[in-house]
Short mmCIF file of C-alpha atoms in Angstrom, two decimals:
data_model
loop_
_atom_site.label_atom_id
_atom_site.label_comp_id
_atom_site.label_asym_id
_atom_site.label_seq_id
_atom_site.Cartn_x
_atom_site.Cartn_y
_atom_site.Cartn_z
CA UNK A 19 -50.11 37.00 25.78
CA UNK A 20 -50.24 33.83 23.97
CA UNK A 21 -52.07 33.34 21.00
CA UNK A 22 -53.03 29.91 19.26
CA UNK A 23 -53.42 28.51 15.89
CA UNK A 24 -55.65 25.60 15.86
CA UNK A 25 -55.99 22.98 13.65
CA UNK A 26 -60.05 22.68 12.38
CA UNK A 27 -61.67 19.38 11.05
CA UNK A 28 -63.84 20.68 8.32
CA UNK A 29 -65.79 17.28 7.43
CA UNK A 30 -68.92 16.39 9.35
CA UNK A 31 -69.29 12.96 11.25
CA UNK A 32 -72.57 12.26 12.22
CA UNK A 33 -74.68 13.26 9.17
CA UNK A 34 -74.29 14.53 5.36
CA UNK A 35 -74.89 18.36 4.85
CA UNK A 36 -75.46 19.77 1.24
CA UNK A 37 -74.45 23.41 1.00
CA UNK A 38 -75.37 25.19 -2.24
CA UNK A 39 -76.29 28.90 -2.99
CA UNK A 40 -77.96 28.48 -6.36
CA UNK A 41 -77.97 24.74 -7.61
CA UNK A 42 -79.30 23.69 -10.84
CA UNK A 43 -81.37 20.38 -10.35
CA UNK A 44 -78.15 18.59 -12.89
CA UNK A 45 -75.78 19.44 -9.98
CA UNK A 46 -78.13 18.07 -7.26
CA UNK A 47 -79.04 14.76 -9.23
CA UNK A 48 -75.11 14.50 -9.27
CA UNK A 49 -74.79 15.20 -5.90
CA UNK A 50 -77.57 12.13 -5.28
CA UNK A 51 -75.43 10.46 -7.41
CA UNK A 52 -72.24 10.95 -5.20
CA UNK A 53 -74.16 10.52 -2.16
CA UNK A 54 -74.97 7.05 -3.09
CA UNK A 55 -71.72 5.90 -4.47
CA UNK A 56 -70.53 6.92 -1.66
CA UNK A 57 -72.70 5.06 0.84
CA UNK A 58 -70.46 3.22 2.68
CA UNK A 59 -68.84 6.44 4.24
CA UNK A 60 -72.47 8.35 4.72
CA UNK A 61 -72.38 10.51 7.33
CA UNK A 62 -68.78 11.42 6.84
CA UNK A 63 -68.87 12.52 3.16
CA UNK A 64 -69.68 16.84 2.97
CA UNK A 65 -70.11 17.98 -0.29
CA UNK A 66 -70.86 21.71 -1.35
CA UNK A 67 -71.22 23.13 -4.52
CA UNK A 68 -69.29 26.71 -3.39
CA UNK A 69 -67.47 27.61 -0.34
CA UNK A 70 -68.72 30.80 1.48
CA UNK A 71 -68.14 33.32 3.55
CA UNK A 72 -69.86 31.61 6.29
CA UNK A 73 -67.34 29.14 6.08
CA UNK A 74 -66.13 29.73 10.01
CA UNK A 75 -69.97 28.63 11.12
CA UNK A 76 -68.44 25.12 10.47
CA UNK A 77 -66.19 25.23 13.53
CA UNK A 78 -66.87 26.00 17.38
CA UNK A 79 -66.46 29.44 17.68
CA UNK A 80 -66.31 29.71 21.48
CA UNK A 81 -62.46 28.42 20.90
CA UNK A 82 -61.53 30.87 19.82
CA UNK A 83 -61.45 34.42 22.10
CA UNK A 84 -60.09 38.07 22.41
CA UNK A 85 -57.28 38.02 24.52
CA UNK A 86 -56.30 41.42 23.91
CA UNK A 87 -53.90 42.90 21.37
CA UNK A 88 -49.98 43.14 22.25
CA UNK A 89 -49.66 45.89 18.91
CA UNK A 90 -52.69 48.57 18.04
CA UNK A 91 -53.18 50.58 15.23
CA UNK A 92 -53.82 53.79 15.88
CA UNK A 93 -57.07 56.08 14.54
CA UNK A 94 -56.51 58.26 12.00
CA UNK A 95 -58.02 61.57 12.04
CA UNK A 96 -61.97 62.13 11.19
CA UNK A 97 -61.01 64.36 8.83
CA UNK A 98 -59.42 61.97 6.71
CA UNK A 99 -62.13 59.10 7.59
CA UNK A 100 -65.02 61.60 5.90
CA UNK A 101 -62.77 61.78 2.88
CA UNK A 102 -62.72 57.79 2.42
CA UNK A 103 -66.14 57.49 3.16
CA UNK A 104 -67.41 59.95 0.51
CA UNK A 105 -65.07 58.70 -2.11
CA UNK A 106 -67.44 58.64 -5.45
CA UNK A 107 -67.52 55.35 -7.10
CA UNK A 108 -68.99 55.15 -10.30
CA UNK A 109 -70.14 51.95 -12.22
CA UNK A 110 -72.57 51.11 -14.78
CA UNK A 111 -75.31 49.50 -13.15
CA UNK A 112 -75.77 51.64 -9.74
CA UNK A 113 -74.25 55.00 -10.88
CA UNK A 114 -72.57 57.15 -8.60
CA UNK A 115 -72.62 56.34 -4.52
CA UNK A 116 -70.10 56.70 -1.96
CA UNK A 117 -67.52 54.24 -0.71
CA UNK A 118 -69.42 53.15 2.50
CA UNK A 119 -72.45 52.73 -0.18
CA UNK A 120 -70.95 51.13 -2.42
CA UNK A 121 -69.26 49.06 -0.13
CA UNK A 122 -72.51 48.23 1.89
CA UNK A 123 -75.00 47.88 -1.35
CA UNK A 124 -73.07 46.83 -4.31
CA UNK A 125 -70.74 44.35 -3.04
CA UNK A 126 -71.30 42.50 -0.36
CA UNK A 127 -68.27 43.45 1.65
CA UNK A 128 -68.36 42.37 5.64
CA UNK A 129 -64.78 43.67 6.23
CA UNK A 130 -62.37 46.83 4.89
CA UNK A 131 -59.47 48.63 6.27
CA UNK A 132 -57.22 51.33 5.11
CA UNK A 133 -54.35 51.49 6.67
CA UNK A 134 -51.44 54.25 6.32
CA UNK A 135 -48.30 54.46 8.73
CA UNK A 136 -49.95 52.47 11.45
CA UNK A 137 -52.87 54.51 11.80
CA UNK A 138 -56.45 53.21 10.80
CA UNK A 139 -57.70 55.65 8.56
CA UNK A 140 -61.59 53.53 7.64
CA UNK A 141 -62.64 50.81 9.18
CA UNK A 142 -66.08 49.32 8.15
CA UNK A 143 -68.28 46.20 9.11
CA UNK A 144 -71.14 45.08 7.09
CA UNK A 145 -73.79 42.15 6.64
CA UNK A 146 -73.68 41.57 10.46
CA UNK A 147 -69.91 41.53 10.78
CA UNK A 148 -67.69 43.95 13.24
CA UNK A 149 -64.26 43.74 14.28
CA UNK A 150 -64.67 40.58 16.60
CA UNK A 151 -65.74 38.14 13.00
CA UNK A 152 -64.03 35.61 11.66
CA UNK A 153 -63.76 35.90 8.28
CA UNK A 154 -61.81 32.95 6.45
CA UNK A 155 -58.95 33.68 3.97
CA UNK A 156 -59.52 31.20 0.67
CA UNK A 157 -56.46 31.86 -1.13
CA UNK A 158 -54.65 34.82 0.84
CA UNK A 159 -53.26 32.16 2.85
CA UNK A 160 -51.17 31.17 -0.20
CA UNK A 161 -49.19 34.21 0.79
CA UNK A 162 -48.80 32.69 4.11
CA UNK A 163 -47.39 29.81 3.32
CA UNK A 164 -44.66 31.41 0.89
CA UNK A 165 -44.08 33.61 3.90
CA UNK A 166 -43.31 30.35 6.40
CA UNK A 167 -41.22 29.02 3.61
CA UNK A 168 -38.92 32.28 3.62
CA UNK A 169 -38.20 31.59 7.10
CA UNK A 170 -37.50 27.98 6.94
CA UNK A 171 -35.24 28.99 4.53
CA UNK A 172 -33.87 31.48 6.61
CA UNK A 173 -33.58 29.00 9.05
CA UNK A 174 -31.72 26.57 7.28
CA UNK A 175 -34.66 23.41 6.73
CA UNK A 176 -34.42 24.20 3.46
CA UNK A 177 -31.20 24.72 1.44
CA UNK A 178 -33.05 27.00 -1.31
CA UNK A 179 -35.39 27.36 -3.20
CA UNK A 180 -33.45 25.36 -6.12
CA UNK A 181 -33.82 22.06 -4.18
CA UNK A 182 -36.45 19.46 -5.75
CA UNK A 183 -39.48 19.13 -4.03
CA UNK A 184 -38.83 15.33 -3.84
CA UNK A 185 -36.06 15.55 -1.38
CA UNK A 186 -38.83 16.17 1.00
CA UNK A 187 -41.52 14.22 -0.55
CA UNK A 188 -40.19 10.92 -2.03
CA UNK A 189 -42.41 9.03 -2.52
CA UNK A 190 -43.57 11.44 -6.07
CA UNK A 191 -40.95 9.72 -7.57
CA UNK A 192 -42.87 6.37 -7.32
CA UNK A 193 -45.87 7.96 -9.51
CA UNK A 194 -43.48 9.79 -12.10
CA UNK A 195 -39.72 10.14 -11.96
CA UNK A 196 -39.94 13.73 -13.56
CA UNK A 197 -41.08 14.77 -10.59
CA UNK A 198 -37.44 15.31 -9.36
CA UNK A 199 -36.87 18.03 -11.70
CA UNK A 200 -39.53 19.84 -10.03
CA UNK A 201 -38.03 22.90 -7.73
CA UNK A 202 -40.05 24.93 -4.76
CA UNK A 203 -39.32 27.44 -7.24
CA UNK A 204 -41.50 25.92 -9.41
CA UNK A 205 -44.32 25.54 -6.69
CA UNK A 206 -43.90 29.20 -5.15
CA UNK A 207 -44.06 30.56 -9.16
CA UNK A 208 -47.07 28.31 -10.19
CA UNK A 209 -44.81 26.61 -12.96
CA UNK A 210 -44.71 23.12 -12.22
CA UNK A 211 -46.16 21.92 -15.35
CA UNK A 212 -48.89 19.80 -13.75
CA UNK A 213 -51.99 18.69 -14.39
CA UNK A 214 -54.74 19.92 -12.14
CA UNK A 215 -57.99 21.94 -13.48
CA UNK A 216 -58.42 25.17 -11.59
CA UNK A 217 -60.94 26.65 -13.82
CA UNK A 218 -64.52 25.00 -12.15
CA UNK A 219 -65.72 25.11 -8.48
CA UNK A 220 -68.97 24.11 -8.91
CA UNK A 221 -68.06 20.39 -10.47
CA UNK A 222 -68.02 17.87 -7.58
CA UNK A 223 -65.25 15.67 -9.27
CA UNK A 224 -63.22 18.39 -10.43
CA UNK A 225 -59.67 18.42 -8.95
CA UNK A 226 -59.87 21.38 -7.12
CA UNK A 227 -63.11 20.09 -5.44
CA UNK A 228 -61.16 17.17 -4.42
CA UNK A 229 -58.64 19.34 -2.61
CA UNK A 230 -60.66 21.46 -0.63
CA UNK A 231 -62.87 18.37 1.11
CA UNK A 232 -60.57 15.51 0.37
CA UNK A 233 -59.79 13.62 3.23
CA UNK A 234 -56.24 12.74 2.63
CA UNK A 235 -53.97 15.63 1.06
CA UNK A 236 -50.85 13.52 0.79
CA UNK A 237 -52.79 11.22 -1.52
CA UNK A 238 -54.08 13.61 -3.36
CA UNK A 239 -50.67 15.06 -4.07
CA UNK A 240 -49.61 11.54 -5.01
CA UNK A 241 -52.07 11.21 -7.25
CA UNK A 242 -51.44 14.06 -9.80
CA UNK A 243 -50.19 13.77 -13.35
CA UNK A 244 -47.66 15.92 -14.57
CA UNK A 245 -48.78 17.57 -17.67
CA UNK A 246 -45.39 19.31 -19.18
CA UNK A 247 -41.81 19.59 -18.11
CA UNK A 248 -41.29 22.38 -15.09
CA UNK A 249 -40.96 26.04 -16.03
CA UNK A 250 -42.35 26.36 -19.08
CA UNK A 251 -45.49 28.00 -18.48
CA UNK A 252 -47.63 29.68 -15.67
CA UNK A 253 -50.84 28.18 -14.22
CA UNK A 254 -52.42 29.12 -11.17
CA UNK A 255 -53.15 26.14 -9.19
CA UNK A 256 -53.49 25.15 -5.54
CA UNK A 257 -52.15 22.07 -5.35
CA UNK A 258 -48.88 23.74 -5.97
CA UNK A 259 -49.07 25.10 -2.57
CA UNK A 260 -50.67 22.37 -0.94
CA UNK A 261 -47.36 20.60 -1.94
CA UNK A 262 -45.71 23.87 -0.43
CA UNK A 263 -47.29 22.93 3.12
CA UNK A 264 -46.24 19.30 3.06
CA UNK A 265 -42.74 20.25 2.03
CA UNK A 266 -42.71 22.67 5.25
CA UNK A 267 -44.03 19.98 7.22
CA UNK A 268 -41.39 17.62 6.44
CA UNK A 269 -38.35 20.27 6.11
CA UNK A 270 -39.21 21.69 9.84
CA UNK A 271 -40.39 18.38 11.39
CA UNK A 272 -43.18 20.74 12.60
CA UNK A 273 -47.07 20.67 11.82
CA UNK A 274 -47.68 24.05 9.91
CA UNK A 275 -49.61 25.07 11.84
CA UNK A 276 -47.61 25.01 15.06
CA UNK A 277 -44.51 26.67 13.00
CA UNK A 278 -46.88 29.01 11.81
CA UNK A 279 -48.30 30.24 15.65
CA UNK A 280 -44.35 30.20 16.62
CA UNK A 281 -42.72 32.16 13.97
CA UNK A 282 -45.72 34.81 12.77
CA UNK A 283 -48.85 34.70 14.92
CA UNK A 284 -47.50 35.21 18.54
CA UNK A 285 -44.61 37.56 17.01
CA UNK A 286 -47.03 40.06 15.19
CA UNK A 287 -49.30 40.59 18.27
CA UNK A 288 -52.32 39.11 16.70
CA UNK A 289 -55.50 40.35 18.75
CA UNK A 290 -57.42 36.78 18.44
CA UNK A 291 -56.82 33.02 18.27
CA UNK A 292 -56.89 31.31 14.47
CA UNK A 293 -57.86 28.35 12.87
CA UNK A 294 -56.26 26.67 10.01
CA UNK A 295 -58.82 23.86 8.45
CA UNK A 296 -57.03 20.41 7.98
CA UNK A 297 -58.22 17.58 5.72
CA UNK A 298 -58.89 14.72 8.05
CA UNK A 299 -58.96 14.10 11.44
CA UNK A 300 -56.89 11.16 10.76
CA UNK A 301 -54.59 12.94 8.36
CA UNK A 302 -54.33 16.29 10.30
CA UNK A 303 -52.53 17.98 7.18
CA UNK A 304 -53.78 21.61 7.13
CA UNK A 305 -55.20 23.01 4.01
CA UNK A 306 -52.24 25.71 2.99
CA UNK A 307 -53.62 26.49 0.38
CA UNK A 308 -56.95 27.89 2.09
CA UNK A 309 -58.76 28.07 5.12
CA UNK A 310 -56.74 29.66 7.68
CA UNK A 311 -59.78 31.98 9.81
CA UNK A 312 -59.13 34.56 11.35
CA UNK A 313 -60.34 38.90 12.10
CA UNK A 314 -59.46 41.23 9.85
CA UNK A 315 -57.18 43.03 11.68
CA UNK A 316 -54.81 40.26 12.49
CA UNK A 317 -55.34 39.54 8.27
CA UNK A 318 -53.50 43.09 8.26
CA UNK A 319 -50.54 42.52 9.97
CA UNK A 320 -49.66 40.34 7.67
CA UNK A 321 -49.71 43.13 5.44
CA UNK A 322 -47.85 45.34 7.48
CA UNK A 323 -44.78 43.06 7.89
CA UNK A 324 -43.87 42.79 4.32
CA UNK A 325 -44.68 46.57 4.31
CA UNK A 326 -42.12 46.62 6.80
CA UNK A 327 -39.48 44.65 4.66
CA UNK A 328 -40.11 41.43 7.20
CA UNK A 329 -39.66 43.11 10.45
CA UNK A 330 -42.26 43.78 12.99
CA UNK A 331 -40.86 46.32 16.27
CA UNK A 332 -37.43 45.30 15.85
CA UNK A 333 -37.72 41.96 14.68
CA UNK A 334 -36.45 40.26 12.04
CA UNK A 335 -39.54 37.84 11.03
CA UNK A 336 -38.72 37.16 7.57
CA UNK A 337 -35.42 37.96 6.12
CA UNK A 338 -35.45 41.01 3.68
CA UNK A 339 -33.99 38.86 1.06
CA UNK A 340 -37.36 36.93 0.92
CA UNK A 341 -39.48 40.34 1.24
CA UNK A 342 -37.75 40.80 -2.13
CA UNK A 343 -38.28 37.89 -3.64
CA UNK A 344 -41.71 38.01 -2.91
CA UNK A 345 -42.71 41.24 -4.05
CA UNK A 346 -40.80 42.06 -6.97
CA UNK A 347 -43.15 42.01 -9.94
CA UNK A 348 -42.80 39.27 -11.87
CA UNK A 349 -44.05 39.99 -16.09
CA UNK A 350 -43.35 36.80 -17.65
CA UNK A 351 -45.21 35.12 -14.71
CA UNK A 352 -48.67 37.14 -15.01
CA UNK A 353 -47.01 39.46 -12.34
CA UNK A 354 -47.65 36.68 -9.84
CA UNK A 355 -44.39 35.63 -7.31
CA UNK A 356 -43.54 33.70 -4.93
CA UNK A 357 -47.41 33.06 -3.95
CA UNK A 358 -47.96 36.95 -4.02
CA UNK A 359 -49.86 39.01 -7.03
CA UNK A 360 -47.91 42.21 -8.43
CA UNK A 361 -50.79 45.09 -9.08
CA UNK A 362 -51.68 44.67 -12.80
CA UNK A 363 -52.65 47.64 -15.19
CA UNK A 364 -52.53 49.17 -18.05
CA UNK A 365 -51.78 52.96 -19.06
CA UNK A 366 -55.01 55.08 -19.66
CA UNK A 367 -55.64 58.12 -21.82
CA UNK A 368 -57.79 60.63 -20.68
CA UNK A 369 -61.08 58.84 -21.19
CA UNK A 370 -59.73 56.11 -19.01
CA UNK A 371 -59.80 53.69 -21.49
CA UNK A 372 -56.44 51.50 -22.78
CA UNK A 373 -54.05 53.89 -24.61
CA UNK A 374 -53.07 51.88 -27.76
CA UNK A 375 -49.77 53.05 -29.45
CA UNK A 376 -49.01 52.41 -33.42
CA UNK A 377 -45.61 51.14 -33.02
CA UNK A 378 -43.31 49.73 -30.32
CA UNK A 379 -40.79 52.86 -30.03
CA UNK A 380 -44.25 55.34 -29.27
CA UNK A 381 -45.25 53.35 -26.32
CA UNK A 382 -41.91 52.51 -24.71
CA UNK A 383 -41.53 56.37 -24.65
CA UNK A 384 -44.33 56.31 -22.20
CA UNK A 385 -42.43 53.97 -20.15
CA UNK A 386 -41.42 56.20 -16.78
CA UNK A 387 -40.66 53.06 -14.36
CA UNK A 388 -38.90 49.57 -14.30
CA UNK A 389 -42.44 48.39 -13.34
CA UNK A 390 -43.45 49.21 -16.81
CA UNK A 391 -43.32 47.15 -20.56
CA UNK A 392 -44.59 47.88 -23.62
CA UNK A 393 -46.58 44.84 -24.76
CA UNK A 394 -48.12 43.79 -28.72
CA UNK A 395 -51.72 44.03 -28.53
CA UNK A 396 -53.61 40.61 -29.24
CA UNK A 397 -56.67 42.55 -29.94
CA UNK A 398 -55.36 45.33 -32.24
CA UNK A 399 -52.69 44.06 -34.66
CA UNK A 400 -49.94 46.03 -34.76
CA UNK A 401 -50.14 48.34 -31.98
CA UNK A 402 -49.04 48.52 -28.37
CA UNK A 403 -49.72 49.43 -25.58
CA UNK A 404 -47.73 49.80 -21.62
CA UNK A 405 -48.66 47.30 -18.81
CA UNK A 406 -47.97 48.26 -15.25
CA UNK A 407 -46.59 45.00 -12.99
CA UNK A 408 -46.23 46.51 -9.67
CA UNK A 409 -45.03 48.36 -7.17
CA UNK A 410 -48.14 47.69 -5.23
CA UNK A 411 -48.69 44.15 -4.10
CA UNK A 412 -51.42 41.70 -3.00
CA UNK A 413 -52.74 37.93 -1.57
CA UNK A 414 -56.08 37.22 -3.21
CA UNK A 415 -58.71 35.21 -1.80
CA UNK A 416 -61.49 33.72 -4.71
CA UNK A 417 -64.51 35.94 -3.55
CA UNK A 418 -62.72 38.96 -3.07
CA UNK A 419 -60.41 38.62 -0.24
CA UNK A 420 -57.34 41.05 -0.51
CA UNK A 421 -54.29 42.06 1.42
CA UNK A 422 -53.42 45.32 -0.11
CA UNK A 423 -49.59 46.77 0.05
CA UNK A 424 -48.63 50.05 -1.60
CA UNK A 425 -44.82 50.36 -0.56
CA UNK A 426 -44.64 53.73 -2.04
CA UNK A 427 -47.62 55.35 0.75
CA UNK A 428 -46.61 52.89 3.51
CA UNK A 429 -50.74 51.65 3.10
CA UNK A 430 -52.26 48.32 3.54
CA UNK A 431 -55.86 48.18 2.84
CA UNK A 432 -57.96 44.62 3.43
CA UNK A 433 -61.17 43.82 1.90
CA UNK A 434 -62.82 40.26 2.71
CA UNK A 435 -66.78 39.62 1.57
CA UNK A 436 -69.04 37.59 -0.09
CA UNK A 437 -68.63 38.53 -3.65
CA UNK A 438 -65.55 38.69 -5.96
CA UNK A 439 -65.13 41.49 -8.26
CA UNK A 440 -62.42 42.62 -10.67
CA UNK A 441 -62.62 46.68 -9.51
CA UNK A 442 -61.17 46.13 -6.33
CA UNK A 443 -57.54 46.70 -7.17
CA UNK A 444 -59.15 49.57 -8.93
CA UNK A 445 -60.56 50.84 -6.04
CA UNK A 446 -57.48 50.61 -3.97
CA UNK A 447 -55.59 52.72 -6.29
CA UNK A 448 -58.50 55.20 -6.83
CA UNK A 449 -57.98 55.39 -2.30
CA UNK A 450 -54.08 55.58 -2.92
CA UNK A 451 -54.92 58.80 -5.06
CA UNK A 452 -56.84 60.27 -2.66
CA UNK A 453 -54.26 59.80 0.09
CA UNK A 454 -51.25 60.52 -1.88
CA UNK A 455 -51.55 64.29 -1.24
CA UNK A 456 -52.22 64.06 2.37
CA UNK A 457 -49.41 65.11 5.08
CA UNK A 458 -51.51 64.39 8.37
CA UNK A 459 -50.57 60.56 8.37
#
């Protein structure tokens, strides 16, 4: 079977739509504001004040069909299912309720999988959503593109990772020459020093509003300041990525998303056609750092190839150099890598709460790993306490879109929803427990 990647305008042309969830009357009077200013392109301009899970109503959806899966999971036993479902999760404002509750009640989940050895061991829909949903990726496609990267290296586009980023895109060093000493190292690591606000989605002339529905990415690119010299200090931001894509444009001589249905889509099996949004009709430069739709399934096989050090049945996909690279946690970069999040904690007492050490030497005895540091508390001067980068690994999506990877129980475990929250990692290593002790899977 053959399965397609397909490139998805997300702007509008025949009239203006205004999108919001819950809009203060300042944003829409700057939103009338916009509108006007920008009457000469009416009907073209689409402004919304959040991006949503219902993102994937904004293309045709009768492109893209089930033409049935080339790999399948299998089903895990009910036994173990029942287990999953009745896991107790415990939080302040709803007390004590099962997974599939919880789940289903508290956080406006629509997708999650736990996956162990190749067998699906829970496998939930909510809000309306089942298996055959799209479900768009924010974010966890960052891991994507660090993934089609690996293999151009591998491939021999690009040299390494040490080259400049202006070897493949020039024309930077019109706008600032320091942009040559800017490495895909830089970009893959989030340390290219420049300057481009991440922090607000809801401002309509913030930069990061400007990525997602600009109409020309290139430009965009072109257009931003460099704040510091490269290297010296991490910041999360997507235009490093969306520099990423352009680079693997240019390095392959291949539109990404084309490289990306010939080297990962059609070799994993997926179950469905994708979509990856571009900026412009015009333009046609997909979004890579967003936006690429697709079921959550074929969002775990993703998963399940770096589980499987980059090779799927035999195949090499993505050399196990790269896999290493990628997943190795990272400290001094916020245990962030190569477009890839390390699992962060910290060690617990028995409460559950931080353990806080008086001096250095007490809490690097509770080191047991390599994933493990003992780090000066901000908040209490003078003690310590150990932070845990790692060995489990992630892609994040802004409202709570995960790829989960525990190397150490062969599990993958994929959440997508409505609603962000900060317990998920939790709850995927409260699961891990669970499943550590069983021998059926």
């Amino acid at each position: 079977m053959q399965y397609k990647i397909k490139v998805i305008l997300l702007l509008h042309n025949k009239k203006v739509t205004i999108n919001y969830f819950s809009m203060k009357k300042s944003f829409l009077f700057i939103a009338a504001i916009v509108l006007i200013l920008n009457g000469c392109h009416l009907g073209r301009f689409v402004i919304y004040n959040f991006a949503g899970i219902n993102d994937y109503k904004k293309f045709p959806q009768k492109e893209i069909t089930k033409k049935g899966p080339s790999f399948q999971y299998e089903n895990g036993p009910d036994s173990l299912y029942r287990k999953i479902s009745e896991l107790k999760i415990t939080g302040e404002k709803f007390g004590t309720k099962g997974l599939s509750d919880y789940l289903n009640e508290e956080t406006k989940t629509v997708a999650f999988m736990v996956i162990k050895n190749d067998s699906i061991l829970f496998e939930e829909y909510y809000e309306g959503f089942d298996e055959s949903s799209i479900v768009t990726s924010f974010s966890v496609a960052k891991s994507y593109v660090s993934a089609l990267i690996g293999i151009a290296v591998d491939e021999g586009f690009i040299q390494n990772v040490e080259e400049p980023i202006t070897k493949y895109i020039p024309e930077l060093i019109e706008s600032d020459s320091r942009y040559q000493d800017i490495k895909i190292r830089h970009a893959l690591n989030m340390r290219t020093g420049l300057k481009f606000d991440e922090s607000t989605y809801t401002n309509p002339f913030a930069e990061v509003a400007k990525l997602y529905y600009g109409k020309d990415h290139l430009q965009l690119v072109l257009d931003t300041k460099i704040e510091e010299a490269p290297g010296l200090s991490y910041e999360y931001q997507s235009i490093n990525t969306q520099i990423l894509a352009i680079v693997l444009e240019r390095a392959t001589g291949r539109q990404l998303h084309s490289y990306f249905e010939e080297k990962i889509w059609q070799p994993l099996g997926m179950e469905y056609d994708a979509t990856w949004n571009v900026d412009s009709k015009k333009n046609q430069i997909p979004k890579g750092f967003c936006c690429l739709n697709a079921r959550a399934r074929d969002f775990a096989k993703l998963g399940r190839l770096y589980l499987k050090n980059g090779n799927w049945e035999g195949n090499q996909i993505i050399s196990q150099e790269w896999i290493d690279l990628s997943i190795k946690p990272n400290f001094k970069n916020g245990c962030y890598q190569y477009q890839w999040y390390s699992e962060e904690s910290s060690l617990r007492d028995e409460n559950g709460k931080i353990a806080y050490f008086p001096d250095s030497a007490a809490a690097v005895s509770k080191i047991e790993n390599s994933y493990q540091e003992a780090i000066a508390s901000a908040k209490n001067e003078g003690q310590y306490y150990v932070n845990e980068c790692g060995p489990a690994f992630m892609a994040i999506g802004i409202l709570g879109q995960y790829i989960y990877v525990d190397p150490e129980q062969g599990l993958v475990m994929v959440r997508f929803g409505k609603k962000a929250d900060s317990s998920y990692p939790y709850l995927f290593k409260k699961i891990g427990e669970l499943l550590k002790n069983e021998k059926k899977v």
